[in-house]
Short mmCIF file of C-alpha atoms in Angstrom, two decimals:
data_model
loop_
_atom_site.label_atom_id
_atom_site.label_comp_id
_atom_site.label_asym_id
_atom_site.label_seq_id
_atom_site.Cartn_x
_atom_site.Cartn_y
_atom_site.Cartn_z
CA UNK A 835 14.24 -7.16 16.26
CA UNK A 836 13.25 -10.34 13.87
CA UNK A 837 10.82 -9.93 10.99
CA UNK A 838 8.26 -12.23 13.22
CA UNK A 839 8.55 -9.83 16.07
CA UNK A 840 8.07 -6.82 13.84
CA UNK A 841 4.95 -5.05 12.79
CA UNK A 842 4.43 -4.80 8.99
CA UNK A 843 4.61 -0.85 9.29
CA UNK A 844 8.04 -1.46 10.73
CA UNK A 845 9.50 -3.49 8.49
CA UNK A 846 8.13 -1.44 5.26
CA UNK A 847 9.92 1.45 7.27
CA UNK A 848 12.60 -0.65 7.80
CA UNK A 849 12.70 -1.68 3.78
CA UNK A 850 11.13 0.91 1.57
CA UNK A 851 13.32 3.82 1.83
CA UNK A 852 10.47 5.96 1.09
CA UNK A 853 8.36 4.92 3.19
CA UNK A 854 10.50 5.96 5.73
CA UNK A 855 11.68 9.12 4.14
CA UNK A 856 7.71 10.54 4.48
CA UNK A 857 7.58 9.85 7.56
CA UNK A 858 3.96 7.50 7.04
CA UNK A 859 2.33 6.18 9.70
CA UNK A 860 0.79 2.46 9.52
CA UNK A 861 -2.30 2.83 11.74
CA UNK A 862 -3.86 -0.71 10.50
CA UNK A 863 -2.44 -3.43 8.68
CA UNK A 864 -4.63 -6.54 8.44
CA UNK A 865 -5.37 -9.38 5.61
CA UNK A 866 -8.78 -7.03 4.96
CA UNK A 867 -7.64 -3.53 5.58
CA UNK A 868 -4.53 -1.15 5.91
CA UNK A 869 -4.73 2.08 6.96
CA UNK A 870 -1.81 4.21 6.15
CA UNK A 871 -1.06 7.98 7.24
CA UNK A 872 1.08 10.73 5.67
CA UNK A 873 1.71 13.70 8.23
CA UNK A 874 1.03 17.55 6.93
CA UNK A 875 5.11 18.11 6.40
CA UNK A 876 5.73 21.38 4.61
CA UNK A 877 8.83 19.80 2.56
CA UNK A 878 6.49 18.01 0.67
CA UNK A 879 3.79 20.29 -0.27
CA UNK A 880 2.95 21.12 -3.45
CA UNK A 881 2.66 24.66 -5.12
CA UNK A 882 -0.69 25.15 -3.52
CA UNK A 883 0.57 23.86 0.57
CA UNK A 884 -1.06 20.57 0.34
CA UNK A 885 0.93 17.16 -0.23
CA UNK A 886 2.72 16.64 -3.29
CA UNK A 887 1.33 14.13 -5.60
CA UNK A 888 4.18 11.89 -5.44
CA UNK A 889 3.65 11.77 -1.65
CA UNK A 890 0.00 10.75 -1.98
CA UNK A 891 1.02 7.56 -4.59
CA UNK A 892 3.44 6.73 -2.93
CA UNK A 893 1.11 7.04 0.44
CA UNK A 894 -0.91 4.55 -1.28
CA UNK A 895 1.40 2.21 -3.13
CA UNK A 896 2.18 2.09 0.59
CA UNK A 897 -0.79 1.04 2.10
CA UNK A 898 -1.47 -1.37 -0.94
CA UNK A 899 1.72 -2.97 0.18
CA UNK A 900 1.07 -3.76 3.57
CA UNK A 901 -2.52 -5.25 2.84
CA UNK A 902 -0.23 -7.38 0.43
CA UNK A 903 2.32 -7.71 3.37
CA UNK A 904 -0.46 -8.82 5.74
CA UNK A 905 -2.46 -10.99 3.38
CA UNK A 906 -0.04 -12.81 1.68
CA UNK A 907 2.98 -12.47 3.97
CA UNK A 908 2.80 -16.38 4.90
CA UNK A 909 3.65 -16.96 1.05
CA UNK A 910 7.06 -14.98 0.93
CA UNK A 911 8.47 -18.35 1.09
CA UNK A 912 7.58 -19.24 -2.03
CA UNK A 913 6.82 -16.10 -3.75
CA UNK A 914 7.85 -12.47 -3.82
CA UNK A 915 4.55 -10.01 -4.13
CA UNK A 916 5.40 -7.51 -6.92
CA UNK A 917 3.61 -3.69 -8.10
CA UNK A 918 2.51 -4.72 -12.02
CA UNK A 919 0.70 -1.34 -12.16
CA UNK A 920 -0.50 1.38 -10.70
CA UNK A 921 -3.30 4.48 -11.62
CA UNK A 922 -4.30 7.09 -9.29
CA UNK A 923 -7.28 9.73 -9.93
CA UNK A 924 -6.86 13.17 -7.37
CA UNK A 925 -10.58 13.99 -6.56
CA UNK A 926 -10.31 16.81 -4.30
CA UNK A 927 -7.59 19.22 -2.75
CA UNK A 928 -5.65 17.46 -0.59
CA UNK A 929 -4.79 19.78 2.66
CA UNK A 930 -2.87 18.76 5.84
CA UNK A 931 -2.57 14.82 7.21
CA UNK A 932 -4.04 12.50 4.06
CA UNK A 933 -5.01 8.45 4.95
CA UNK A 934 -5.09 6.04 2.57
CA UNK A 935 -7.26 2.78 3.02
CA UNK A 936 -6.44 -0.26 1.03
CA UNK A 937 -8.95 -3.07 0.81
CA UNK A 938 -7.70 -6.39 -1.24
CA UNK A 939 -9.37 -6.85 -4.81
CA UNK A 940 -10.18 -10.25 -4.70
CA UNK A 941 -10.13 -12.95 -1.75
CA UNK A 942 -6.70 -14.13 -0.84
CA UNK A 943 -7.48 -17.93 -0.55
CA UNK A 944 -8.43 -17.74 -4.42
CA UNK A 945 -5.39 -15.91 -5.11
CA UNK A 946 -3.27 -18.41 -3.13
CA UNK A 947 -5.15 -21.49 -5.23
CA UNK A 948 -3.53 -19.65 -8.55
CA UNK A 949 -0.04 -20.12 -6.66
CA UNK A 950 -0.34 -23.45 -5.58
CA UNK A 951 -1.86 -24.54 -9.11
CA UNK A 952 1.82 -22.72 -10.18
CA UNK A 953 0.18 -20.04 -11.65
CA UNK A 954 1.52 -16.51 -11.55
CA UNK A 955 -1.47 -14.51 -9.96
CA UNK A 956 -2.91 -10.98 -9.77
CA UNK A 957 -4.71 -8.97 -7.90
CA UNK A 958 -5.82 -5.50 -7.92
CA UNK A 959 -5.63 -3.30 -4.36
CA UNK A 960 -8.06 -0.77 -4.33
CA UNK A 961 -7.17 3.01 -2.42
CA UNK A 962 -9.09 5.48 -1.19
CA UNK A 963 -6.77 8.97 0.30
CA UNK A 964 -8.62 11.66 2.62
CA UNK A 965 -8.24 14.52 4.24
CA UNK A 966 -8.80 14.52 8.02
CA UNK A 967 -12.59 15.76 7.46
CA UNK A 968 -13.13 12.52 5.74
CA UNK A 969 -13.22 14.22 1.94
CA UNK A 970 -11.69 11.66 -0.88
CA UNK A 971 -9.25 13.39 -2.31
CA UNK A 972 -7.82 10.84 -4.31
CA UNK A 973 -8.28 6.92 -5.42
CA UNK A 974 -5.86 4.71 -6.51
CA UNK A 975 -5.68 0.73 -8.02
CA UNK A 976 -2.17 -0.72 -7.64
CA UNK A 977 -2.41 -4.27 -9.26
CA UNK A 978 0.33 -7.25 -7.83
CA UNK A 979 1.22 -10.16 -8.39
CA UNK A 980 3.21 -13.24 -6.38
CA UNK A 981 5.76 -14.45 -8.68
CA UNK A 982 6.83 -17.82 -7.75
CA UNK A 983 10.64 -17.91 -6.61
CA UNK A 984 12.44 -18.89 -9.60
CA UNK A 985 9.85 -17.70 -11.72
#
């Protein structure tokens, strides 16, 4: 299967080892939204039989990537989308399956006007994780940026 025929869950499970390691699930992936699943597995729980918190930022690094992926995926040409940084605040106890929703920080047409005016541009990705009875149990930022090739 080409990258055009794949879905952009498929190739980040193709390409991100750890995506594919955790098993995640990409439920949504558009320019506006991606929706990104972790399954209850009990080899990563934590010391209290919930996910580990390495498997909930790195469910949402996840899901910040495939907004990215989705949004700015015409522009891989030209630039390669890159993690600058990353903070994540655990609200609640997170038990069983966990989602993570990414929405995009700023529009992506301004973003892409900073590229083509050769600018170096970021953006921050905000994250929200749940439980499956719809509790936040965690937000995240994850701030990129599209470094020009070359650049």
């Amino acid at each position: 299967m080409s990258a055009d025929q794949m879905s952009i869950g498929e190739m980040l499970a193709a390409t991100v080892p750890m995506a594919r390691t955790l098993n995640l699930e990409f439920l949504e992936t558009t320019p506006e939204r991606a929706v990104v699943s972790l399954p209850d597995q009990g080899e990563y729980h934590n010391h209290v039989g919930g996910p580990h918190a390495g498997a909930m930022f790195t469910l949402g690094e996840s899901a910040s990537g495939a907004i990215v992926l989705a949004a700015f995926g015409d522009q891989l040409s030209r630039a390669v989308p890159l993690a600058v940084s990353a903070g994540i605040s655990y609200k609640k106890l997170a038990m069983g399956a966990v989602t993570a929703t990414a929405i995009l920080g700023r529009p992506a047409a301004e973003v892409v006007e900073e590229l083509d005016a050769g600018e170096r541009p970021e953006f921050p990705v905000a994250i929200t994780i749940q439980r499956a009875d719809g509790a936040v149990t965690g937000e995240m930022t994850v701030v990129w940026t599209l470094r020009p090739n070359g650049g």
